[in-house]
Tab-separated table of C-alpha atoms in Angstrom:
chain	number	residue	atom	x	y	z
A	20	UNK	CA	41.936	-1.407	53.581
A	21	UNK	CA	38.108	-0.539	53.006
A	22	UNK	CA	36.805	-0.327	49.950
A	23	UNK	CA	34.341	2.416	49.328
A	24	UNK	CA	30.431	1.572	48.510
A	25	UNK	CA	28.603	4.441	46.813
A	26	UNK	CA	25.263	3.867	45.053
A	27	UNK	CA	27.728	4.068	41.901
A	28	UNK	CA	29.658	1.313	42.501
A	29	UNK	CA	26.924	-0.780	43.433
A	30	UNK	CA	24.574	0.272	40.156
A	31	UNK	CA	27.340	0.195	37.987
A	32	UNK	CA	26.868	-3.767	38.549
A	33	UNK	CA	23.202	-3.821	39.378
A	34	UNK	CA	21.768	-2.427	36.757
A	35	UNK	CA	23.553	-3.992	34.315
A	36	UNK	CA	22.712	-7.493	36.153
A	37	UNK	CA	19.093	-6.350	36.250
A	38	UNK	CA	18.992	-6.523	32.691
A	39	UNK	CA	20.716	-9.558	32.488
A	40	UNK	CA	18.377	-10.935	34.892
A	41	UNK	CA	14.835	-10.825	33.361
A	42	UNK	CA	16.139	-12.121	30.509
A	43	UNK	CA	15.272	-16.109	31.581
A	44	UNK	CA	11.178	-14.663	32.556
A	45	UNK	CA	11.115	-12.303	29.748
A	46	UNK	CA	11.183	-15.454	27.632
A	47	UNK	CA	8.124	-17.116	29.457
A	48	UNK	CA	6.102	-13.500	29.985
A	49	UNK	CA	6.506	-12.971	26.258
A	50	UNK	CA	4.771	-16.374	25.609
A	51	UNK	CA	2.520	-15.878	27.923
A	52	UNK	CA	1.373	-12.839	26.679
A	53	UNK	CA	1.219	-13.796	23.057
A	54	UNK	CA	-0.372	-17.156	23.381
A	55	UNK	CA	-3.019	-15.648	25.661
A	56	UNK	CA	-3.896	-13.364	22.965
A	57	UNK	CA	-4.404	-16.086	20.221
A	58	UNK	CA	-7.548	-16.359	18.587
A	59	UNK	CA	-8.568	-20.276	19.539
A	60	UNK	CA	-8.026	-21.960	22.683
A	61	UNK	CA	-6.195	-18.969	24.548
A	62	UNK	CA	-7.029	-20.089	27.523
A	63	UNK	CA	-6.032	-23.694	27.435
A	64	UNK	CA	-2.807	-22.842	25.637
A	65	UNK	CA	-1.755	-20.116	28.340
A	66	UNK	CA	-2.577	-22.553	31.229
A	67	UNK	CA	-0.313	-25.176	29.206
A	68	UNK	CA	2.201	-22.356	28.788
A	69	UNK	CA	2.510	-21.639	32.756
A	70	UNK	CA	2.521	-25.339	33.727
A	71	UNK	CA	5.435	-25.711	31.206
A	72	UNK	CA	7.365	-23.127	32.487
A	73	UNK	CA	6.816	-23.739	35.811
A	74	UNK	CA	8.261	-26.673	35.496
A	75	UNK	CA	11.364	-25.679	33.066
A	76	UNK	CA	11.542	-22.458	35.554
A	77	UNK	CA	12.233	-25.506	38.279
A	78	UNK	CA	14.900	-27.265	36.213
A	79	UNK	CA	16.579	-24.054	35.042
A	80	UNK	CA	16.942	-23.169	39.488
A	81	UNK	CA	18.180	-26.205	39.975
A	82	UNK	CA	20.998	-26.428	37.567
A	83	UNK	CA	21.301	-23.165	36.997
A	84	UNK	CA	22.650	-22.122	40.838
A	85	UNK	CA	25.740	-23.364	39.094
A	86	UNK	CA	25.953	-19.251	38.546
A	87	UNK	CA	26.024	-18.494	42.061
A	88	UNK	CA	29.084	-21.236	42.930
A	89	UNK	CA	31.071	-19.871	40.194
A	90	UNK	CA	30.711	-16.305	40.494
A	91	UNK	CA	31.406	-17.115	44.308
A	92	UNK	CA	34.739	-19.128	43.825
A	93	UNK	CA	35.844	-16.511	41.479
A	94	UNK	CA	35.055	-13.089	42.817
A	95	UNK	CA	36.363	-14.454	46.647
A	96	UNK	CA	40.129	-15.002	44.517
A	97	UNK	CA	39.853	-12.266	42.685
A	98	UNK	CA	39.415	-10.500	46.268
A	99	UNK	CA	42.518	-12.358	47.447
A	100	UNK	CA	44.197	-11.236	44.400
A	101	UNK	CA	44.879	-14.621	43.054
A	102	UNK	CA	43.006	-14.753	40.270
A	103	UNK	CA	45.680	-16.613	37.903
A	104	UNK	CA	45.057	-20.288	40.552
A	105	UNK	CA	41.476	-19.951	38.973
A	106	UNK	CA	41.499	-20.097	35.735
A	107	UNK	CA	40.858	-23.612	34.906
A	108	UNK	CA	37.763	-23.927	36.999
A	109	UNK	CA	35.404	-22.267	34.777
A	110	UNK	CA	35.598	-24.584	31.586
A	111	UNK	CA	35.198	-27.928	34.395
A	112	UNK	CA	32.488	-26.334	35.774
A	113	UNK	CA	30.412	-25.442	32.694
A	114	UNK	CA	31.136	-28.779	30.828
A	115	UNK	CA	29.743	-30.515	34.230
A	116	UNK	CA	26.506	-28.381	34.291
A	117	UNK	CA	25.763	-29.101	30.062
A	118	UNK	CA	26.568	-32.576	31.007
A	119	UNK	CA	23.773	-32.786	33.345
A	120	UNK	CA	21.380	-30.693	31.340
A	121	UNK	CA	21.888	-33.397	28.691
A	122	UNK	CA	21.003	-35.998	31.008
A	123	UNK	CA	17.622	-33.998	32.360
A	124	UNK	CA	16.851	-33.499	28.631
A	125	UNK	CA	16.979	-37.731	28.257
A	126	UNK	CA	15.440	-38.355	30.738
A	127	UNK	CA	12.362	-35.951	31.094
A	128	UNK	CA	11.820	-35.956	26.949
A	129	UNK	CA	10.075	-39.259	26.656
A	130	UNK	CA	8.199	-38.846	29.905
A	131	UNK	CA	6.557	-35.395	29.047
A	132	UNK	CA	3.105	-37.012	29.432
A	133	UNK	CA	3.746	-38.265	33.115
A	134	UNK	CA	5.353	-35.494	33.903
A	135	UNK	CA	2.533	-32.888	33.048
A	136	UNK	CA	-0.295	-35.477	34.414
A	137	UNK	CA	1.570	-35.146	37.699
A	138	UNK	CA	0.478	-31.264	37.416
A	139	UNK	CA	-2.991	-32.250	37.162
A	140	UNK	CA	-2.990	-31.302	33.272
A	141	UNK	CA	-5.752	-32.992	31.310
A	142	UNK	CA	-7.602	-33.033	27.737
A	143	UNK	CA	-6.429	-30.206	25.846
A	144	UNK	CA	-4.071	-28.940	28.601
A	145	UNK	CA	-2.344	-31.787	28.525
A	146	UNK	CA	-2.121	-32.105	24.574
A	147	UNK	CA	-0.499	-28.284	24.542
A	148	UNK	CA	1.714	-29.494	27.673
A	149	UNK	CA	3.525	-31.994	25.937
A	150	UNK	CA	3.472	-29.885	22.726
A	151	UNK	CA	5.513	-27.141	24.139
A	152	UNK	CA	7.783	-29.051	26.479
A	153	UNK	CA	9.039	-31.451	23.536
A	154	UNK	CA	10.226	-28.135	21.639
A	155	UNK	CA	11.353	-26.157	24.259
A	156	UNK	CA	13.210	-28.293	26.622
A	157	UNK	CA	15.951	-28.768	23.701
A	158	UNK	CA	17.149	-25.005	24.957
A	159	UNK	CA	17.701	-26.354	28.370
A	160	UNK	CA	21.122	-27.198	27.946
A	161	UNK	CA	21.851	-23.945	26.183
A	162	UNK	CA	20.510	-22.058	28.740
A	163	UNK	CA	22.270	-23.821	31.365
A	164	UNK	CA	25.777	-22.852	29.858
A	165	UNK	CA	25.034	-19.231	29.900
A	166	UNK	CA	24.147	-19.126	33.296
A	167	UNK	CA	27.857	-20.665	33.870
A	168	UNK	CA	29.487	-18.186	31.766
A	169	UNK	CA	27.063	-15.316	33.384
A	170	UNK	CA	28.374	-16.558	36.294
A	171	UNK	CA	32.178	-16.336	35.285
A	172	UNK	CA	31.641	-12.934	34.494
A	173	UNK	CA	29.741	-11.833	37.912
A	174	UNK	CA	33.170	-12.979	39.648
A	175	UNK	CA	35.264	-11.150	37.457
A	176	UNK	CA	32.972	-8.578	38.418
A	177	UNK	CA	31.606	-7.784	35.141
A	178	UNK	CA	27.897	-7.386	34.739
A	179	UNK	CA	27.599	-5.484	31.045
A	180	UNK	CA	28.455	-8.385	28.486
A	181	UNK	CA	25.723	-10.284	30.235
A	182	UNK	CA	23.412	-7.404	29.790
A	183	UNK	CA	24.161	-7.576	26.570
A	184	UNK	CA	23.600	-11.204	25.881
A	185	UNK	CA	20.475	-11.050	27.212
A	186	UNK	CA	18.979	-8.606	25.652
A	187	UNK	CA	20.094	-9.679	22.509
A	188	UNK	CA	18.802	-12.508	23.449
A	189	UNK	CA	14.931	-11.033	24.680
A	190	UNK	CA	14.461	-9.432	21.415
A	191	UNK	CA	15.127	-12.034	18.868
A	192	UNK	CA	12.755	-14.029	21.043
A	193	UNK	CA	10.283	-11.309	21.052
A	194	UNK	CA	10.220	-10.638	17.313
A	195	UNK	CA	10.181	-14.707	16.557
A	196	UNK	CA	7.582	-14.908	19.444
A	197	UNK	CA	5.514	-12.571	16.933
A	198	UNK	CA	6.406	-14.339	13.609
A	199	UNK	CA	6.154	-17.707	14.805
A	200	UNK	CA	3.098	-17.830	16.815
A	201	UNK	CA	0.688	-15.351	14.360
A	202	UNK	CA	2.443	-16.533	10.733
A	203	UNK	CA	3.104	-13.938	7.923
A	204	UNK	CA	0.300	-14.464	5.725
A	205	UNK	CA	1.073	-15.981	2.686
A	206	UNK	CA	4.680	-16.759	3.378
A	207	UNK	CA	4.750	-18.402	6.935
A	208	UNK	CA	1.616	-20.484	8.339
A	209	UNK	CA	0.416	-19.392	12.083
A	210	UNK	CA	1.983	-21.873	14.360
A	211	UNK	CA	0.574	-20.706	17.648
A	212	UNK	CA	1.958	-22.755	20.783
A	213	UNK	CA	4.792	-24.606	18.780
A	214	UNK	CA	5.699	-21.061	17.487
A	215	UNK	CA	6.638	-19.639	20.977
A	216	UNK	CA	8.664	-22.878	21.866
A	217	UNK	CA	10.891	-22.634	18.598
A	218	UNK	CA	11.139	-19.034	19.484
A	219	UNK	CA	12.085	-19.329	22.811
A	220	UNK	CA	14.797	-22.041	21.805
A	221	UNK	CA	16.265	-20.060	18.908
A	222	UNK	CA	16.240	-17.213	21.399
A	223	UNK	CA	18.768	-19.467	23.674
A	224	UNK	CA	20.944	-20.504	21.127
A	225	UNK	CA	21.912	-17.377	19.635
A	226	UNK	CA	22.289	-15.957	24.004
A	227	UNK	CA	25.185	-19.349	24.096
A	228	UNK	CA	26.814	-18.641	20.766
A	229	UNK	CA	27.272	-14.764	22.483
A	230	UNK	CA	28.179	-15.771	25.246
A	231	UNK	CA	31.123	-18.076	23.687
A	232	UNK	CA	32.355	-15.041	21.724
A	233	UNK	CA	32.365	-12.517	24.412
A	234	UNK	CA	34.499	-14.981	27.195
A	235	UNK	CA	36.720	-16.242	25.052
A	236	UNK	CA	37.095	-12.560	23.462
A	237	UNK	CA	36.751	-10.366	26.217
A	238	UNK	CA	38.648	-11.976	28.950
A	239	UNK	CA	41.956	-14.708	29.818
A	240	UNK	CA	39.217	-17.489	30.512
A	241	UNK	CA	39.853	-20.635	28.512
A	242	UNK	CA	36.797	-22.975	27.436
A	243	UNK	CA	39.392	-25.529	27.359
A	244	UNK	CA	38.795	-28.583	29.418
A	245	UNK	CA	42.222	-29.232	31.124
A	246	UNK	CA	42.682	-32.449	33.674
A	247	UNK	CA	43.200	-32.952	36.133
A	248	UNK	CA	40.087	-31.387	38.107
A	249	UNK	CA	40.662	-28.175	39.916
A	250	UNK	CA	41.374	-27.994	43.885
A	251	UNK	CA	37.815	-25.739	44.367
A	252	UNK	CA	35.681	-28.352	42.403
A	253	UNK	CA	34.693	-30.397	45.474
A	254	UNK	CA	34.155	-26.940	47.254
A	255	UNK	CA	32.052	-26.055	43.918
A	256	UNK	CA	30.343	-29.567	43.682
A	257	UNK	CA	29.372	-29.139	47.617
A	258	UNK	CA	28.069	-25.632	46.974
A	259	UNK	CA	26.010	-26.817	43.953
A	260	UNK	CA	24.932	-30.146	46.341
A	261	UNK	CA	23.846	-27.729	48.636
A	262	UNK	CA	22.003	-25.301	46.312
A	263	UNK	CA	20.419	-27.876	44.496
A	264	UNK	CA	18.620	-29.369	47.831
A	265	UNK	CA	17.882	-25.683	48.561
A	266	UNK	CA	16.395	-25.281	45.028
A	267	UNK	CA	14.440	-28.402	45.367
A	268	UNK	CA	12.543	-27.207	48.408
A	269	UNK	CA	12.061	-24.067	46.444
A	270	UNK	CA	10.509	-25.568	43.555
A	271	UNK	CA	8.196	-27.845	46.176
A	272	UNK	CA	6.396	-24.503	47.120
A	273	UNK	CA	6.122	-23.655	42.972
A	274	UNK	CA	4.591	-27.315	42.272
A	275	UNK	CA	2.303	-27.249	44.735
A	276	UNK	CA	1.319	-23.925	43.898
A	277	UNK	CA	1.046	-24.580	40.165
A	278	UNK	CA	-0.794	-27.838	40.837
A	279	UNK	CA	-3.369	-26.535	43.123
A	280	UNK	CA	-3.894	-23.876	40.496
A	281	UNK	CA	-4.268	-26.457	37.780
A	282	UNK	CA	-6.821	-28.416	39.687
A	283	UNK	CA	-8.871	-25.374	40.285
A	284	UNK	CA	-9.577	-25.244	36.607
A	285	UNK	CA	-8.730	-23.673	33.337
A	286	UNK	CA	-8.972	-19.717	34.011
A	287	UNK	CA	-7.598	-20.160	37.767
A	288	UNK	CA	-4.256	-21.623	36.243
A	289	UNK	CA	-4.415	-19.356	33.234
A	290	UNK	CA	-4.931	-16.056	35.770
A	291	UNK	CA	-2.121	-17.965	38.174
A	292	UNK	CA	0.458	-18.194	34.954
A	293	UNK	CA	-0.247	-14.430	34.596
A	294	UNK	CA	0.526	-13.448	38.372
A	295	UNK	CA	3.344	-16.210	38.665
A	296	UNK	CA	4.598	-14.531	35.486
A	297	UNK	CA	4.381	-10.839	36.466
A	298	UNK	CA	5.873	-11.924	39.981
A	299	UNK	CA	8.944	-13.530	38.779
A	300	UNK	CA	9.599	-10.498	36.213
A	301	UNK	CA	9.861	-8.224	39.482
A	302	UNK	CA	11.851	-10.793	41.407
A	303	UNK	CA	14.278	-10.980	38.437
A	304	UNK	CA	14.091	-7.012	38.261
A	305	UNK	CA	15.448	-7.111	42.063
A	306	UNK	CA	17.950	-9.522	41.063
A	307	UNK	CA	20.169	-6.704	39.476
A	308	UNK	CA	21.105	-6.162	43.616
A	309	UNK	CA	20.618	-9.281	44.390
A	310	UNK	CA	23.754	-9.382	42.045
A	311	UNK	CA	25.819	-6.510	42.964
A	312	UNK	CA	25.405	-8.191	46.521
A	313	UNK	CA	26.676	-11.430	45.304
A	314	UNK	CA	29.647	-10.118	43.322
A	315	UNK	CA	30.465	-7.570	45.620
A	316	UNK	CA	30.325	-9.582	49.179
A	317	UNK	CA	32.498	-12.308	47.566
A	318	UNK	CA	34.866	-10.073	46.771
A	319	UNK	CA	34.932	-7.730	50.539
A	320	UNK	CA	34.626	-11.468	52.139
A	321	UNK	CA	37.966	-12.610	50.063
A	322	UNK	CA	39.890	-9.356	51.010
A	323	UNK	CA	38.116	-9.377	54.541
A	324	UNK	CA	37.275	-5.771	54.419
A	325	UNK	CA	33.972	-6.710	57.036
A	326	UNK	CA	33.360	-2.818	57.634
A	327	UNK	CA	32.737	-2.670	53.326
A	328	UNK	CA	30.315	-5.999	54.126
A	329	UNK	CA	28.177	-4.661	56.706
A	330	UNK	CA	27.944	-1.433	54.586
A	331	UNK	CA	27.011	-2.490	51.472
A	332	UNK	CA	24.418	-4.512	53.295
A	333	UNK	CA	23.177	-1.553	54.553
A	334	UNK	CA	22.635	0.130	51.416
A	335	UNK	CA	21.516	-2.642	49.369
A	336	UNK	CA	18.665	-2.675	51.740
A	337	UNK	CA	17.759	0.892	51.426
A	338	UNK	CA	17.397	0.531	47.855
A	339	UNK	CA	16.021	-2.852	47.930
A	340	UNK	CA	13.119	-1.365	49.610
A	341	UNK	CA	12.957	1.537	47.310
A	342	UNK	CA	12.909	-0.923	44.328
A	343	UNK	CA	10.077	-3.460	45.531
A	344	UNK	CA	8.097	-0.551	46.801
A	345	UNK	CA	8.261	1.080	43.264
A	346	UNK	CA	7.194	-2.139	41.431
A	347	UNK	CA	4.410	-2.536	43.543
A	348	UNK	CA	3.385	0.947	43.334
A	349	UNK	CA	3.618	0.743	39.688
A	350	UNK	CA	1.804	-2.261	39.339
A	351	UNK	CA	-1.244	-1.066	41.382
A	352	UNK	CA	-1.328	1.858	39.055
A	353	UNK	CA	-1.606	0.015	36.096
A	354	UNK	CA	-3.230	-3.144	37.381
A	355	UNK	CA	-6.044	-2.869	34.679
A	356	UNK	CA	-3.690	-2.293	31.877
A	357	UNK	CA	-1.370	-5.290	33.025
A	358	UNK	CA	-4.336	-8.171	32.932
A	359	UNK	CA	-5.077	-7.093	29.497
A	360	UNK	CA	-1.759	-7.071	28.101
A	361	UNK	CA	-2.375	-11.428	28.562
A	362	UNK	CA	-6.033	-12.164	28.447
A	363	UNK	CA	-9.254	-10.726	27.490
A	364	UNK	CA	-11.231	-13.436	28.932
A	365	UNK	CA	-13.054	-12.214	31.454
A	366	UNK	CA	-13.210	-15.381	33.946
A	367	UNK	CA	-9.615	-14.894	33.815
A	368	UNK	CA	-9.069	-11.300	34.296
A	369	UNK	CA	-11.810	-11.870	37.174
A	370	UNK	CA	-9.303	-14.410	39.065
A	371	UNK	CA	-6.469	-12.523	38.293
A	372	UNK	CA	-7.565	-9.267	39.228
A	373	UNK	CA	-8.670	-11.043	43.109
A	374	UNK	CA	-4.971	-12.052	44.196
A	375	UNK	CA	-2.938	-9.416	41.991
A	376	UNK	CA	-3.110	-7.035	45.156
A	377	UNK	CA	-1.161	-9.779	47.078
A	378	UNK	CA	1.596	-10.323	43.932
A	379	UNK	CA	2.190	-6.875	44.603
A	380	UNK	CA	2.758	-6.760	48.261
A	381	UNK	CA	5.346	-9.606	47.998
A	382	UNK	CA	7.418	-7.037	45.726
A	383	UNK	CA	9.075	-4.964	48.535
A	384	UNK	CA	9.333	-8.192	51.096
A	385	UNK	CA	10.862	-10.190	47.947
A	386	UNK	CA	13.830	-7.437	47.399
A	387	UNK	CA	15.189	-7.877	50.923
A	388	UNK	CA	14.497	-11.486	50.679
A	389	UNK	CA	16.497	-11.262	47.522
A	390	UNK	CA	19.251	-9.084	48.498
A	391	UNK	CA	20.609	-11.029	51.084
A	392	UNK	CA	20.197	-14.061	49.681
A	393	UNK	CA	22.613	-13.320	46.974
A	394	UNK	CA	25.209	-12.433	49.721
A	395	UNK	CA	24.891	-15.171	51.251
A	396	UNK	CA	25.571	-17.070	48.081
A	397	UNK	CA	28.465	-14.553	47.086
A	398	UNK	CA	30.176	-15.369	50.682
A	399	UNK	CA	29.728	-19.232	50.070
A	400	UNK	CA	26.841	-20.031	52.860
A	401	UNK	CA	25.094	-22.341	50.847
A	402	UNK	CA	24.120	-24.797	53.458
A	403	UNK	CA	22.753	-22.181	55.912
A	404	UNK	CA	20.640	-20.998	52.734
A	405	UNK	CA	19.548	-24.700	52.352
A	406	UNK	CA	18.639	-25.447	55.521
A	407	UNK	CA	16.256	-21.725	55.809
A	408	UNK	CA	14.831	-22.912	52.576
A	409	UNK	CA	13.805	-26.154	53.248
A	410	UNK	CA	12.268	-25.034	56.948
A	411	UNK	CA	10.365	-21.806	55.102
A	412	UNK	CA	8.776	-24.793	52.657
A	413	UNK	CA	8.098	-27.310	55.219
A	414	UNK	CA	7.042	-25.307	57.873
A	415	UNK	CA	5.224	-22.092	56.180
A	416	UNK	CA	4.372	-22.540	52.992
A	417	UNK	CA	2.793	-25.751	52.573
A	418	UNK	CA	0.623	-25.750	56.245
A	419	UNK	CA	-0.713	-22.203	54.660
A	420	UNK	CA	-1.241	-23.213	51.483
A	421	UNK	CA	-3.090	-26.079	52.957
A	422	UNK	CA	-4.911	-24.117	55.846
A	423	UNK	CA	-6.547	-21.315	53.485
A	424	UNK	CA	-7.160	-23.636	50.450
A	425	UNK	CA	-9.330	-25.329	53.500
A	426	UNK	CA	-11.559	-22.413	53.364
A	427	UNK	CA	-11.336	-22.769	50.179
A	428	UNK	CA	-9.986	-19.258	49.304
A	429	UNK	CA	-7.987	-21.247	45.978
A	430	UNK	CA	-5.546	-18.586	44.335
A	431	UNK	CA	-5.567	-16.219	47.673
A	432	UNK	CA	-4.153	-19.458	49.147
A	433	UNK	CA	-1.809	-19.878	47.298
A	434	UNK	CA	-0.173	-15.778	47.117
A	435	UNK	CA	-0.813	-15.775	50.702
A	436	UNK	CA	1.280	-18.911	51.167
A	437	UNK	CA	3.889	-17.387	48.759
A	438	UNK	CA	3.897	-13.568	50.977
A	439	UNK	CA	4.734	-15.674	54.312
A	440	UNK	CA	6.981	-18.041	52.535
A	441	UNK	CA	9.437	-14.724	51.482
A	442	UNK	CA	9.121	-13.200	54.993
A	443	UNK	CA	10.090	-16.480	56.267
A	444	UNK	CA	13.340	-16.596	53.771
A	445	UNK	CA	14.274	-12.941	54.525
A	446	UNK	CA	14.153	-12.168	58.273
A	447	UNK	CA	16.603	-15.065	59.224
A	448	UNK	CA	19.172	-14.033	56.878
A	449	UNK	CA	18.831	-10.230	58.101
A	450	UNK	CA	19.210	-11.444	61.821
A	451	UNK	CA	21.936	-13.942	60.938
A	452	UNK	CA	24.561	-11.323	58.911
A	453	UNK	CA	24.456	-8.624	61.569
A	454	UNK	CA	24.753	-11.379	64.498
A	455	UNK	CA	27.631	-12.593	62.051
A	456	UNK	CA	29.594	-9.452	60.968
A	457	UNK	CA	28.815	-6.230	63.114
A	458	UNK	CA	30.594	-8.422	66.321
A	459	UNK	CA	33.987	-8.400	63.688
A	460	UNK	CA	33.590	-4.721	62.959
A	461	UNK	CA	33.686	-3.733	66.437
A	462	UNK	CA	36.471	-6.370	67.358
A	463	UNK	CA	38.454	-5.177	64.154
């Protein structure tokens, strides 16, 4: 039986997972734009805020693809309409991720200076590097179990209470962001980069809390650890194997970027936290389809409705490109207005005014990139997704990056690398589901 896609059905989920989904870079943009608006050492302090979160961005994609397995496993029995053989998994799998997270947090704590060096931080970089990191790595593990439950909820097909978790969960970092970072004269001292870091984590404890309340509330999943392990953890262990190779490749391209930014110098890295920033916002912004693409092609995959697949492919590219194109339009509108929302150093503005034209172009290529990456994850093709990722690194990425930064064009090298890495991610996946599923559609 098919199941009907309308643009309703598909933003009843998206938009609610759009919301959801900037939460994660709405924490970082908000430092970013506060700290780069302090009155000493702005620049220094938003260069140590971008390395920081380029590197916690890196550690949340990692783990945090623990969202996509789930929401997979779940949504493809919920398709099959055997939802009650599933109800175990969810506790295993979260208390597996936060075990992990709890390991990273060990591990990387002590090292913090080695670590940031590795970035090509220095002097005062370096000092507000380790600074922030030591504060706000303690919400790594926090942040980490709501993108399990987030992804719980995805394959139960429900998008709104992670909405609302997250923006709870923006605000209270947005107003502590404010308090913490300026002071209230005469009853809390200014605490500038250590402000945004206590925000940030206070902002992902209350988001877990939430997030307890709501599953064990709103739905029949138990937090409840039960032995022994369930029959789909292996098949959830190899998906998160598989992701978590993938990931690493991804974060590759974001090191070397954010290095070769950092060795430019101070405003370079500063104007490259502002773009890298302002990019992953719209990325995020897409992700609300990216979503309803996951949920939904679990789901039509479980049921094998293929003629509802190769639909809703078709219109969550349609208003993929309408999306990217209306970022970037937007953007270039209010390209002058956006710089100074971060920075009023000039140097900076100068840099990031240069390669912002190229931030925006990747907007549009990015959605279908995107899109069809989260069906791909929603159907369970995490190795094919690994394997793309790690050739688009290897092959494009880093020989551009390294070609143009020859001619020394520094931060152009590095968006253009970025624009023909996402090409390189998107068009394989585009070729690959119609050689895949149109073939069944005619055969069915």
């Amino acid at each position: 039986m098919n199941t009907k896609i309308s643009l309703k059905s598909i933003n009843k989920l998206a938009i609610p997972a759009l919301i959801a989904g900037i939460a994660e870079p709405l924490l970082s943009i908000t430092d970013t734009a506060i700290i780069g608006n302090i009155d000493e050492n702005a620049t220094e302090s938003l260069a140590a805020v971008g390395i920081v979160g380029a590197f916690i961005s890196m550690l949340i994609w990692v783990f945090g693809q623990i969202r996509s397995a789930i929401s997979s496993i779940v949504s493809q029995y919920l398709g099959a309409n055997k939802l009650d053989e599933i109800k175990t998994l969810p506790a295993q799998a979260i208390a597996i991720v936060v075990f992990g997270s709890l390991l990273v947090l060990a591990i990387s704590y002590p090292f913090a200076e080695q670590i940031f060096r590795f970035y090509n931080a220095s002097g005062d970089i370096l000092t507000y590097c380790i600074t922030y990191f030591k504060i706000r790595i303690f919400g790594f593990p926090f942040s980490l179990f709501v993108f399990a439950v987030f992804g719980t909820f995805r394959g139960l097909q429900n998008t709104y209470y992670p909405m609302i978790i997250a923006i709870i969960g923006a605000l209270l970092n947005i107003v502590l962001d404010i308090i913490f970072v300026y002071g209230i004269e005469g009853v809390l001292p200014a605490m500038n980069i250590e402000g945004a870091a206590y925000a940030s984590v206070i902002a992902q404890i209350t988001m877990a809390i939430i997030a307890v309340v709501l599953l064990l509330k709103k739905t029949s999943i138990s937090l409840k650890i039960a032995l022994p392990f369930h029959k789909e953890i292996p098949t959830l262990l190899g998906m998160i194997g598989n992701l978590f190779v993938r990931t690493i490749a991804l974060n590759t391209a974001l090191y070397f970027a954010t290095a070769y930014a950092t060795d430019y110098g101070a405003a370079y890295i500063a104007a490259y936290t502002i773009g890298i920033n302002i990019w992953l916002l719209g990325a995020f912004m897409i992700d609300g389809y990216s979503s309803a693409g996951n949920i939904l092609s679990g789901k039509l995959l479980g049921a094998k409705d293929y003629k509802s697949l190769v639909e809703l492919s078709k219109k969550l590219f349609k208003y993929g490109i309408i999306t990217g194109s209306i970022i970037a339009l937007t953007g270039f509108i209010f390209h002058d207005f956006i710089g100074q929302i971060f920075t009023k150093e000039p140097e900076v503005l100068k840099q990031f005014n240069a390669v912002f034209w190229l931030v925006l172009l990747t907007q549009p290529i990015s959605a279908i990139t995107f899109i069809f990456d989260g069906m791909f994850k929603g159907m369970g093709k995490m190795k094919y997704l690994r394997n793309l990722l790690i050739l688009s690194t290897g092959l494009v990425f880093i020989p551009t990056l390294l070609f143009f930064d020859y001619l020394d064009l520094k931060l152009t090298a590095i968006w253009i690398a970025f624009t023909l890495w996402i090409l390189a991610r998107g068009l394989p996946l585009v070729f690959k589901f119609r050689r895949e599923f149109l073939p069944l559609i005619k055969n069915d």
